[in-house]
Short mmCIF file of C-alpha atoms in Angstrom, two decimals:
data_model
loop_
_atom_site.label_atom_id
_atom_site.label_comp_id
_atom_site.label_asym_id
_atom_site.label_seq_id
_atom_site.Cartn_x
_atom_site.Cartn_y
_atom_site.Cartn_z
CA UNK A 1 27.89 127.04 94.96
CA UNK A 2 25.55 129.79 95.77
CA UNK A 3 24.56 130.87 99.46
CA UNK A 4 21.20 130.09 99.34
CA UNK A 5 22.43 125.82 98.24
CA UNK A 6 24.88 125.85 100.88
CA UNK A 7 21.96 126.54 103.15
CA UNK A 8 19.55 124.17 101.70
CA UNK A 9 22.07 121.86 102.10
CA UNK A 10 22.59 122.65 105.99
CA UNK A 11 18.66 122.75 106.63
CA UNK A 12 18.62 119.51 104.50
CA UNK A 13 21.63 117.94 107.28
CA UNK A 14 19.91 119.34 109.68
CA UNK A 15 16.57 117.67 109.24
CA UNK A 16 18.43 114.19 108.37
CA UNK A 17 19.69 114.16 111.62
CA UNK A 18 16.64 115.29 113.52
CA UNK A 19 15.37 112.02 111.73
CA UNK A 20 18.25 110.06 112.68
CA UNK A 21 18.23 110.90 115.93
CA UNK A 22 14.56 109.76 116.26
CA UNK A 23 15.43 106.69 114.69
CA UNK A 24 18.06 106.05 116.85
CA UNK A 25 17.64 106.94 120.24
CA UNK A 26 15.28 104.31 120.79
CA UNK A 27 17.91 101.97 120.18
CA UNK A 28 16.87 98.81 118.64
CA UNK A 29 14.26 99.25 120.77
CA UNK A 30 10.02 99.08 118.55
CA UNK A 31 9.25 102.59 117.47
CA UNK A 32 6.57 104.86 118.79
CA UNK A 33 3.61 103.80 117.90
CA UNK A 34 3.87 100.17 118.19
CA UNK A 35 1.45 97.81 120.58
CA UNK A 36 1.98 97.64 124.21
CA UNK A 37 3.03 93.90 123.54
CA UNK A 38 5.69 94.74 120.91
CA UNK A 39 7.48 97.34 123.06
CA UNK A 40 7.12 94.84 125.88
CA UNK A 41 8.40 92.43 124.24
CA UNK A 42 11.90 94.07 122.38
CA UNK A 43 12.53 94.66 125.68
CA UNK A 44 12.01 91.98 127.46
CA UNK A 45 13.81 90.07 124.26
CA UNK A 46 17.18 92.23 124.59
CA UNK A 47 17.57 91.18 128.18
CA UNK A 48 17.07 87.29 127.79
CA UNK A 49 19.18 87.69 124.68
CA UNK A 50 22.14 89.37 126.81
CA UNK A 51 21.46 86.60 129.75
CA UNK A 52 21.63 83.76 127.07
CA UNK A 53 25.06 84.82 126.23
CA UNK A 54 26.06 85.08 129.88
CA UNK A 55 25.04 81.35 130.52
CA UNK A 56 27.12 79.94 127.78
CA UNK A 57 30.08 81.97 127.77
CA UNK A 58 30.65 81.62 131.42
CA UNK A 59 32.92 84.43 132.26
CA UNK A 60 31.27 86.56 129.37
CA UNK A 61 31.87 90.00 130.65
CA UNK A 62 28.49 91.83 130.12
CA UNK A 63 27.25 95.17 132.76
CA UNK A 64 24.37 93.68 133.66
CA UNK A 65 23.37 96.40 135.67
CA UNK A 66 24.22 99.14 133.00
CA UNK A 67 21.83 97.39 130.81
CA UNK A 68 19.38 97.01 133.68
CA UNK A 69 19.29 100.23 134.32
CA UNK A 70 19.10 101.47 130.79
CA UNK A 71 15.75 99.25 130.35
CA UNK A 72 14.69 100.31 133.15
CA UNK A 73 14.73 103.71 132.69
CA UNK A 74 13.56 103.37 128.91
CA UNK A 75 10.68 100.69 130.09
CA UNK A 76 9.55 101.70 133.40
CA UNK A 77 7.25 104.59 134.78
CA UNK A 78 8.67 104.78 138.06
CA UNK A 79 7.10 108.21 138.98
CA UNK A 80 3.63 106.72 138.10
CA UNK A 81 4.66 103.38 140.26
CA UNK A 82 5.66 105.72 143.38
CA UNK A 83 2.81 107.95 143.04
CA UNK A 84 -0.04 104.44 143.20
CA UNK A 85 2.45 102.89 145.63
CA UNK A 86 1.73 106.49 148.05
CA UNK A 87 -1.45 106.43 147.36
CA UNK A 88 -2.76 109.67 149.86
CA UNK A 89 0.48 110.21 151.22
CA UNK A 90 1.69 111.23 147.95
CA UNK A 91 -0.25 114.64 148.33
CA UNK A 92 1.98 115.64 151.14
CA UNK A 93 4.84 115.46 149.75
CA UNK A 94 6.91 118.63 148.07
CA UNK A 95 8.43 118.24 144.67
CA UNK A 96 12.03 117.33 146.18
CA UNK A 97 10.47 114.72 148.64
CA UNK A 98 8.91 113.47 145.54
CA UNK A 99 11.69 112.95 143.67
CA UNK A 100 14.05 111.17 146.46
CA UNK A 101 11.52 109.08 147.56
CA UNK A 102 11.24 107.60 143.39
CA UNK A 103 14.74 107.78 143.03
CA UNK A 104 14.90 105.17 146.34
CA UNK A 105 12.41 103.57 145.81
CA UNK A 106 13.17 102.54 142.19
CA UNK A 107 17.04 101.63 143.48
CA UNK A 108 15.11 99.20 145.74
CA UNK A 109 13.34 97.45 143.11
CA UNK A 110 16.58 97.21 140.92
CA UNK A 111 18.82 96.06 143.66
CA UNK A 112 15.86 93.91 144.37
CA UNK A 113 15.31 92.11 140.90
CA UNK A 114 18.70 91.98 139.84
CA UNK A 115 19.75 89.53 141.95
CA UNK A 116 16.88 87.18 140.55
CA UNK A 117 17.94 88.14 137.17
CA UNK A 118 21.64 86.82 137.76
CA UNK A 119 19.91 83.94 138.51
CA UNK A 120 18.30 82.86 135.10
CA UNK A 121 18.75 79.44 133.91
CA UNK A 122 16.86 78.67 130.73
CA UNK A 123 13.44 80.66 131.56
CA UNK A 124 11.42 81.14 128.73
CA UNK A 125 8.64 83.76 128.57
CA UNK A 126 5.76 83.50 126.13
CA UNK A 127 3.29 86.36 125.32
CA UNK A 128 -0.43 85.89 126.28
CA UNK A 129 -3.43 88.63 125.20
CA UNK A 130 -2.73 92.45 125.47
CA UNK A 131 -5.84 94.58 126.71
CA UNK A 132 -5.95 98.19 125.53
CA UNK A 133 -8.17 100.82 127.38
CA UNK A 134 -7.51 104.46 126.38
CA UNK A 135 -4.02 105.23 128.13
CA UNK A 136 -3.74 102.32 129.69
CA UNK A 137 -2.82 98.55 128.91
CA UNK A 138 -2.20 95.00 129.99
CA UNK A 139 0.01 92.62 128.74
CA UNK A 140 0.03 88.84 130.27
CA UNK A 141 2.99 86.60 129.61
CA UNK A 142 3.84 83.69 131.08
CA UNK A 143 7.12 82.75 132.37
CA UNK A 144 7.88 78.73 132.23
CA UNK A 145 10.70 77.85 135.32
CA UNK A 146 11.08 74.30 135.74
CA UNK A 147 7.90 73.03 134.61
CA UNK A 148 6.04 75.01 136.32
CA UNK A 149 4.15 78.46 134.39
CA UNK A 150 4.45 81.64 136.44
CA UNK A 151 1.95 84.02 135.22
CA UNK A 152 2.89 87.51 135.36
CA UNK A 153 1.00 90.62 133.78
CA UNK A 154 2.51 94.19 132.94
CA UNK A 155 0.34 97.48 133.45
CA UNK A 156 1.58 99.94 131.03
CA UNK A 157 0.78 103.84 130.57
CA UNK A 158 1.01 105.63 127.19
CA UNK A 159 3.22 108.87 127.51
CA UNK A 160 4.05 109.97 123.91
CA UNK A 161 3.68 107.12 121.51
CA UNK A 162 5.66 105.08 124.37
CA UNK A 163 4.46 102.18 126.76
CA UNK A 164 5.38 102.23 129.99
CA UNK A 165 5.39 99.47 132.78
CA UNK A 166 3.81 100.76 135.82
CA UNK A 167 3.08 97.51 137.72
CA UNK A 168 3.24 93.79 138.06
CA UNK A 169 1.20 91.87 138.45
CA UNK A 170 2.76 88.43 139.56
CA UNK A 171 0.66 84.83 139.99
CA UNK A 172 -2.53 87.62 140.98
CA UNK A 173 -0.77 89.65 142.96
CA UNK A 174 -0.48 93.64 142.23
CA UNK A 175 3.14 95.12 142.71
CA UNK A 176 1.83 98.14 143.69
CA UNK A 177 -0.95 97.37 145.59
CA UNK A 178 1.17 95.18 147.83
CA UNK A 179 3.62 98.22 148.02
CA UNK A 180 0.70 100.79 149.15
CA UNK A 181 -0.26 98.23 152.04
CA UNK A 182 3.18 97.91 153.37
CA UNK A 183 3.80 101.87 152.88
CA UNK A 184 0.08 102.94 154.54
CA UNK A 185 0.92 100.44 157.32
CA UNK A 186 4.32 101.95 157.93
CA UNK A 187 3.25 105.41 157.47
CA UNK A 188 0.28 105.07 159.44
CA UNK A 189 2.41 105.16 162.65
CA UNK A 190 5.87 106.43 161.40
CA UNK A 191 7.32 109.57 159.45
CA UNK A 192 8.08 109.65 155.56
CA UNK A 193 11.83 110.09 156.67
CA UNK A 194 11.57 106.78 158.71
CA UNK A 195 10.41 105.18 155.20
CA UNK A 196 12.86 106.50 153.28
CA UNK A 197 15.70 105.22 156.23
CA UNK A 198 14.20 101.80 156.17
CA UNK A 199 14.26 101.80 152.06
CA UNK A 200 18.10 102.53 152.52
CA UNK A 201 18.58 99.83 154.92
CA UNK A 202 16.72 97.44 152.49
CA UNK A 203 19.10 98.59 149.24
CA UNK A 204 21.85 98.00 151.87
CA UNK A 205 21.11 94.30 152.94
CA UNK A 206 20.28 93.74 149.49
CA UNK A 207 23.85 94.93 147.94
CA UNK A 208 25.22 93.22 150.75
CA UNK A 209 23.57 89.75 149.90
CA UNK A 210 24.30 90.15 145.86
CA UNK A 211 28.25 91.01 146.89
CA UNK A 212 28.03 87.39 149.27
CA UNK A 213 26.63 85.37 146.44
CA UNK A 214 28.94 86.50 143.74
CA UNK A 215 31.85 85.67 146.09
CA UNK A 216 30.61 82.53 147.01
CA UNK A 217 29.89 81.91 143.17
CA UNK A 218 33.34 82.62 142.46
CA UNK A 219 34.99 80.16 144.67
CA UNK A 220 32.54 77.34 143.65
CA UNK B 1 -10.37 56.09 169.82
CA UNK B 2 -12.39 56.75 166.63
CA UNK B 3 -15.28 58.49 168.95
CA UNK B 4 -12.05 60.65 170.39
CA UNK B 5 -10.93 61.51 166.82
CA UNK B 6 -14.57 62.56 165.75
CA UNK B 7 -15.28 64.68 168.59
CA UNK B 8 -11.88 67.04 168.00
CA UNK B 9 -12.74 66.98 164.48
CA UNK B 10 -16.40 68.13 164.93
CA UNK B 11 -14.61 70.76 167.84
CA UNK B 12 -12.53 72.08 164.99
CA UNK B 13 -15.25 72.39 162.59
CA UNK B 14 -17.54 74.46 164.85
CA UNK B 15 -14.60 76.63 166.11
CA UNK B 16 -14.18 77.04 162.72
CA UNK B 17 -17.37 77.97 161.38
CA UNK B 18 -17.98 80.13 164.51
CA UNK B 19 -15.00 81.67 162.84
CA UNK B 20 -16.12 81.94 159.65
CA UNK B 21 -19.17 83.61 160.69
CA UNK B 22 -18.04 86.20 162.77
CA UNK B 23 -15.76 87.32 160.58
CA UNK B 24 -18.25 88.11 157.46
CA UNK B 25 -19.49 91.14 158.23
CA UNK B 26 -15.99 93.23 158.56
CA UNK B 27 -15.33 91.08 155.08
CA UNK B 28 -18.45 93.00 153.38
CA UNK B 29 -16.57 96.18 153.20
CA UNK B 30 -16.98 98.00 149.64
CA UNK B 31 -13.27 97.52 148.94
CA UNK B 32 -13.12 93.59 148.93
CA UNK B 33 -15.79 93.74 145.80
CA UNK B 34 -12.64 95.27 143.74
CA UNK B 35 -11.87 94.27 140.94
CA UNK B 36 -8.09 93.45 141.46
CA UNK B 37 -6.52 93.54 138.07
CA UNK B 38 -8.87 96.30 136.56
CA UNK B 39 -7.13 98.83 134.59
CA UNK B 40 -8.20 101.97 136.12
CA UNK B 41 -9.08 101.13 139.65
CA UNK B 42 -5.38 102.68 140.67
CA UNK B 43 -6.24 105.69 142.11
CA UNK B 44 -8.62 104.19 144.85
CA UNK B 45 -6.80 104.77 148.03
CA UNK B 46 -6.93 100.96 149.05
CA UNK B 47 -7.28 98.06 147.04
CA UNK B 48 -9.13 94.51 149.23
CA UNK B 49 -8.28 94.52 152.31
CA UNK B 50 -8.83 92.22 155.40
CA UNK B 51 -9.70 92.98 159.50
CA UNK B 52 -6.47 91.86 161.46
CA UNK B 53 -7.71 92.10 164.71
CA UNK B 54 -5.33 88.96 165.72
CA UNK B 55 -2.62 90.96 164.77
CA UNK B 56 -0.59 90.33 167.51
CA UNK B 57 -0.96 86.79 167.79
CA UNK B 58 -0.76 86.68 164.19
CA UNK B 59 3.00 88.14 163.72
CA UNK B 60 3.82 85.39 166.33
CA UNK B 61 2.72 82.86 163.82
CA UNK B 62 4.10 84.61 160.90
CA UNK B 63 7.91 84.70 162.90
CA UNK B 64 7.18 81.04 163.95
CA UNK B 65 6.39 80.16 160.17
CA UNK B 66 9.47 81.73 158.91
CA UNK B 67 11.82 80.13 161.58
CA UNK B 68 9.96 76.60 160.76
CA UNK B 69 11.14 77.35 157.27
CA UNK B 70 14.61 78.91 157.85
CA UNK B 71 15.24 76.16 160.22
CA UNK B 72 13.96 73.03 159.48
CA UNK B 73 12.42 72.96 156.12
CA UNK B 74 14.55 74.97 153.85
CA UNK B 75 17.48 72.26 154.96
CA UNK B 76 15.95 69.66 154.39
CA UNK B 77 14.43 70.31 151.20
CA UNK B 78 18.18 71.22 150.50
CA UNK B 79 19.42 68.35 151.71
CA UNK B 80 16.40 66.44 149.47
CA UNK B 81 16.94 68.05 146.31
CA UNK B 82 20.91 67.08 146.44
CA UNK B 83 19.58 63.35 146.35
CA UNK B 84 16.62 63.57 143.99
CA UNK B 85 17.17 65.40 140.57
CA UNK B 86 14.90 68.13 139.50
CA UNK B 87 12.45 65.60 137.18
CA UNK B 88 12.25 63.31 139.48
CA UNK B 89 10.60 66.13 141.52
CA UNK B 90 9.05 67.98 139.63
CA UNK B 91 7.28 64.17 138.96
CA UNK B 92 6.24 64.08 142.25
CA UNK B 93 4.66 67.31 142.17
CA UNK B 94 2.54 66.14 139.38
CA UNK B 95 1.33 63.10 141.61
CA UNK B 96 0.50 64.81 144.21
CA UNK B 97 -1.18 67.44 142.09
CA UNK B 98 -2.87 64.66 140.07
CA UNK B 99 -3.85 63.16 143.26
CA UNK B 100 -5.64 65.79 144.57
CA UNK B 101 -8.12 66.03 141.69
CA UNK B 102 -11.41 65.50 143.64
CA UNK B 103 -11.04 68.25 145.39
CA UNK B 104 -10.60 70.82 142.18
CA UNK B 105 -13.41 68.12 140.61
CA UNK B 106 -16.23 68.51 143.54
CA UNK B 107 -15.23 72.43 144.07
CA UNK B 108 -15.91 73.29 140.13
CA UNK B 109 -19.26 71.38 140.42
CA UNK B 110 -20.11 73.44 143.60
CA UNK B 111 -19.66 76.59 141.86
CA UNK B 112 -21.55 75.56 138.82
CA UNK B 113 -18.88 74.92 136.58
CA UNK B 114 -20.08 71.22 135.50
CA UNK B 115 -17.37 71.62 131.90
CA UNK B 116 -14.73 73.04 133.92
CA UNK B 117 -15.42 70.10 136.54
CA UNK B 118 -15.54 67.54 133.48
CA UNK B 119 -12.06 69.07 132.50
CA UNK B 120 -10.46 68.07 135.41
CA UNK B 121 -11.95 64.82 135.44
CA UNK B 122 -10.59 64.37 132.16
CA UNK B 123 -6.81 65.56 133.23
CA UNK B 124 -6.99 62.64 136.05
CA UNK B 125 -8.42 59.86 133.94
CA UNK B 126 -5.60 60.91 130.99
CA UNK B 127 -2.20 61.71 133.63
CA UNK B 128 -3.58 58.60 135.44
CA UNK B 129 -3.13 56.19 133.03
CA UNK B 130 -1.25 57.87 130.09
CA UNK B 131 0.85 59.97 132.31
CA UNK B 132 1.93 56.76 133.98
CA UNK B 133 -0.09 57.59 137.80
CA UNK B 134 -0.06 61.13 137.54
CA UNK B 135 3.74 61.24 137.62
CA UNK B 136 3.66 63.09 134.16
CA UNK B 137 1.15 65.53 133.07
CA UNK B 138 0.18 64.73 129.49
CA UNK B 139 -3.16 66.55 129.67
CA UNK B 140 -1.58 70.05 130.01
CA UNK B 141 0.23 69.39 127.04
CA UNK B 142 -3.41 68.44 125.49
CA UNK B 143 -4.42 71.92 126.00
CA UNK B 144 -6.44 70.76 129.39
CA UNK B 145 -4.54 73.05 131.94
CA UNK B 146 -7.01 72.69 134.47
CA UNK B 147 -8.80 74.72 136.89
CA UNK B 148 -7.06 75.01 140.46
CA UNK B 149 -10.34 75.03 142.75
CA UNK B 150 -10.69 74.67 146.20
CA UNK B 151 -13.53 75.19 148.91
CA UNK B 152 -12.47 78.44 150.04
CA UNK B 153 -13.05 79.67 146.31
CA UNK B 154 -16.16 78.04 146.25
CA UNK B 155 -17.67 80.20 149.51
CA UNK B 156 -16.41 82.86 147.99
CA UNK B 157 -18.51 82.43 145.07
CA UNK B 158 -21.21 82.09 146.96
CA UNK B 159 -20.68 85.26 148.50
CA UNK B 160 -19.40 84.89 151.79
CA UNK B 161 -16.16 87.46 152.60
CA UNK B 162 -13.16 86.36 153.69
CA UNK B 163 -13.49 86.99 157.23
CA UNK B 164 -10.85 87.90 159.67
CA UNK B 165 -7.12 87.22 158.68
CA UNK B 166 -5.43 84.39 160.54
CA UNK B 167 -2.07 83.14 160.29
CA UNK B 168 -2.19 79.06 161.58
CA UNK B 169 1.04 77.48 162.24
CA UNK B 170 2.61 75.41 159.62
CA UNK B 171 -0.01 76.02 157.31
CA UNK B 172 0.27 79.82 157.23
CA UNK B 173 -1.39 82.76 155.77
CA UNK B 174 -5.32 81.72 155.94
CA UNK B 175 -8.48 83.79 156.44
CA UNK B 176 -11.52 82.50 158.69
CA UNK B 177 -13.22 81.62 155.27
CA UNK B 178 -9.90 80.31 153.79
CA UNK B 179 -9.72 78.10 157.52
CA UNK B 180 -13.24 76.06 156.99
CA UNK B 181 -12.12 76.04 152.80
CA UNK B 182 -9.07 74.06 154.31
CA UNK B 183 -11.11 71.87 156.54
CA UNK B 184 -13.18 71.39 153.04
CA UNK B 185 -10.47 70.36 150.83
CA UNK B 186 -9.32 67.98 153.84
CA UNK B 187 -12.53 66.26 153.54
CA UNK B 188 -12.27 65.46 150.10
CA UNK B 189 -8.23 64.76 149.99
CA UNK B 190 -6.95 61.53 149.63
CA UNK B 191 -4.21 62.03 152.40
CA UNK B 192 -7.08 62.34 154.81
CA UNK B 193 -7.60 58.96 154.41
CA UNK B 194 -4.30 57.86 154.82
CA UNK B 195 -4.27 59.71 157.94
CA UNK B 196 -7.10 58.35 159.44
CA UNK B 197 -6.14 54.51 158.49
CA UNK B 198 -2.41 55.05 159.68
CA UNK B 199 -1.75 58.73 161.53
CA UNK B 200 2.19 57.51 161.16
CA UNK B 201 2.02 56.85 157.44
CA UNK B 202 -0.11 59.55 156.98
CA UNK B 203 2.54 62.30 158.74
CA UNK B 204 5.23 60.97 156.87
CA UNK B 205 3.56 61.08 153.10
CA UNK B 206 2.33 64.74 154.19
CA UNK B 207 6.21 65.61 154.99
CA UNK B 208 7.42 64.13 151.92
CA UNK B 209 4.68 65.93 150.25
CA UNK B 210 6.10 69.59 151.34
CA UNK B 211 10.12 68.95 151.53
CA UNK B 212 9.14 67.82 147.13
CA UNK B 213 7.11 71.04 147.13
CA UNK B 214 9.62 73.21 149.15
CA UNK B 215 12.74 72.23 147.08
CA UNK B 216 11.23 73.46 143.68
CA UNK B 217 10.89 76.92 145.38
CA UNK B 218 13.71 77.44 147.20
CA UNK B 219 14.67 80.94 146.93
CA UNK B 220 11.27 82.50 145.84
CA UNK B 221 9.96 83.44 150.09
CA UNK B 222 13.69 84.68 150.24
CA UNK B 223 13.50 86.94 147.10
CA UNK B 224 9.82 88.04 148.66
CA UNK B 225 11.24 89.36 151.96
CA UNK B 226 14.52 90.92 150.45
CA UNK B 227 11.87 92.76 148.25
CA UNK B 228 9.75 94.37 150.69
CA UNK B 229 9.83 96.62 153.59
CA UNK B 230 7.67 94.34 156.09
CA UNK B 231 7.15 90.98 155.25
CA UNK B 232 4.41 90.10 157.44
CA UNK B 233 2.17 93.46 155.72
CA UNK B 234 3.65 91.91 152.57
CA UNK B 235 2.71 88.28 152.94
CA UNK B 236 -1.19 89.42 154.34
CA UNK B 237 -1.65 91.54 151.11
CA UNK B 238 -0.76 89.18 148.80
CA UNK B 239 -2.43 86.45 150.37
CA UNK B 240 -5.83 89.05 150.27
CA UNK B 241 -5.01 90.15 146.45
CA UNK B 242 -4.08 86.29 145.24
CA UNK B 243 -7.69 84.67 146.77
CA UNK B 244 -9.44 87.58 145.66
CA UNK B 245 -8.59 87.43 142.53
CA UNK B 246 -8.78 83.30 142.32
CA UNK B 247 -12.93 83.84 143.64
CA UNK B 248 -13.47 86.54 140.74
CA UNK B 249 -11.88 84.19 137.79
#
């Protein structure tokens, strides 16, 4: 085999696995390119999937919060969400400041959610119209809980072929916007470090609560 | 008696509409014409807002509200829903709903709506009869899903802001627009006539009315203050966001 195969042969490896790789990092997950909805949805789909298996196979070991936080991460835009949520205040803030306060912030949200998550029983959410303008999209679903149909739209930012969720909007009522009322009202007569103290507490109580239900779920 | 009754009644309505009045102008601010769910509205600094200048009394009200429920409803709509299965509530729900129907009738003919208005008139002749009293809700099923109007939607059609916030006690989160809206829908509800043939009767149907309600959302106003960082901002703002968007639909 001559030198100039054996090299053909690397750069050939080498560009299967760039191709690989870019097939498989997005793991299971649509591929670039794909509507808002359909990225929405494989997501959304994976984690009723997982919490399917949880309800039957009671006991069913799964990291819910590894897999949370994986979605999350792939899914979510939380530098975007902080950023809105800020609003003004945003501006003021160095790069470091920038990142603690998303890094908190997002933990508050997850220790927030996936306590409601833990909760599911049966939920079933169905996939309304998807707006596209430019960058920017909305996708309504609808979630059905015990008769009643909770209706509860995604925001969602292109960045690279990807959508990303940047807000909620549940029965009418903006994530975000809620956020950057409670946020202007509390920064209006306190510090950004108070903020951040009083997200803490929040993750705190909230960890707190999740570790008193499981334990009460375990002896009943 | 009756001439007693009337004159509180007619009391409430003017201090009501005084109410609703004064508070329009501070409600004509640019930012309560936004458009809450457009797509790229973000980076305005503030999305609608609302005066608060009963703030203080207000966050009473709110702390009051949240004992009320922490207290005494939340137990007993516990203490309900171990007795009653889920159907059998949910049921209820759906005769209440369906019972309510002139008021989401008369409201979509007051904004115009006269199809939308025949819709609903439709969903209470069909979950009347067919849905054996309104118990059952055949008509959503039918594709009608019906159109969830009220008077406070209907001044808000007509232009008139939301006024000042206000939170009343037991009732809750309310504007001074939202306050004569309630006085509206009262008007037109069924219960109010229940009331005013038999005030005992009346009270009782109304709390059987919101322990059903309460039990099939147990957990969601707990969820709502674990989520935020000050529930009373939290509660205002969605209230604001949630009518707002209900007047522009």
């Amino acid at each position: 085999m001559g030198k100039q195969t054996k090299s053909i042969i690397f750069l050939l490896s080498v560009v299967l696995l760039a191709i690989l790789l870019v097939v498989v990092v997005p793991a299971g997950d649509a591929v670039a390119g794909a509507s808002p909805r359909e990225q929405l949805q494989s997501s959304i789909d994976r984690i009723l999937e997982v919490l399917r298996q949880r309800q039957q196979e009671a006991g069913a070991t799964v990291d819910l919060d590894a897999l949370a936080d994986r979605l999350f991460h792939e899914r979510f835009d939380m530098d975007y969400t902080t950023r809105l949520c800020l609003g003004r205040y945003w501006r003021d803030l160095d790069d470091g400041k920038r990142g603690e306060f998303v890094t908190t912030f997002a933990e508050l949200l997850k220790s927030t959610y996936i306590g409601r998550v833990e909760e599911y029983s049966g939920e079933v959410v169905s996939y309304g119209r998807e707006r596209i303008e430019g960058e920017k999209a909305m996708v309504e679903t609808v979630i059905v809980s015990k008769g009643v149909e909770i209706p509860l739209d995604y925001k969602m930012v292109l960045r690279d072929g990807y959508w990303y969720v940047y807000d909620v909007i549940i029965e009418e009522v903006s994530l975000v916007r809620n956020y950057r009322s409670q946020f202007n009202s509390f920064l209006e007569k306190q510090g950004i470090a108070d903020l951040l103290q009083r997200l803490r507490e929040k993750i705190a109580e909230n960890e707190a609560a999740r570790r008193k239900n499981r334990a009460e779920a375990q002896q009943g | 008696m009756k001439i007693r009754r009337l004159a509180v009644w007619g009391l409430l309505a003017v201090m009501l509409m005084v109410g609703g009045v004064r508070g329009v102008p501070a409600a004509a601010a640019p930012a309560d014409g936004a458009a809450t769910n457009a797509l790229n509205d973000e980076y305005a600094d503030t999305g609608p807002t609302i005066v608060d200048p009963l703030e203080g009394f207000n966050r009473a009200m709110f702390t009051f509200n949240d004992r009320l429920y922490f207290w005494v409803l939340k137990p007993a709509a516990q203490g309900y829903s171990l007795a009653v299965p889920e159907p059998a509530r949910i049921g209820i729900r759906n005769f209440f709903h369906n019972l309510l129907a002139p008021v989401r009738i008369v409201n979509c003919l007051l904004q115009g709506r006269i199809g939308d208005g025949g819709e609903e008139f439709c969903r209470l002749l069909l979950n009347s009869t067919v849905g054996c009293g309104g118990l059952m809700d055949p008509a959503s099923y039918d594709g009608m899903a019906g159109y969830d109007e009220d008077f406070d939607q209907t001044l808000g059609v007509h232009g008139l802001g939301q006024g000042a916030y206000i939170v009343w006690p037991v009732f809750g989160p309310c504007s001074a627009r939202g306050t004569v809206g309630l006085a509206g829908d009262m008007a037109l509800s069924p219960l109010t006539w229940v009331f005013w043939n038999d005030y005992e009767t009346g009270m009782a149907v109304k709390a059987g009315q919101t322990i059903n309600e309460t039990s099939l959302v147990i957990g969601d106003y707990e969820d709502l203050i674990r989520a935020v960082i000050d529930p009373y901002v939290a509660v205002r703002d969605a209230y604001v966001q949630r009518r707002q968007t209900l007047v522009e639909q």
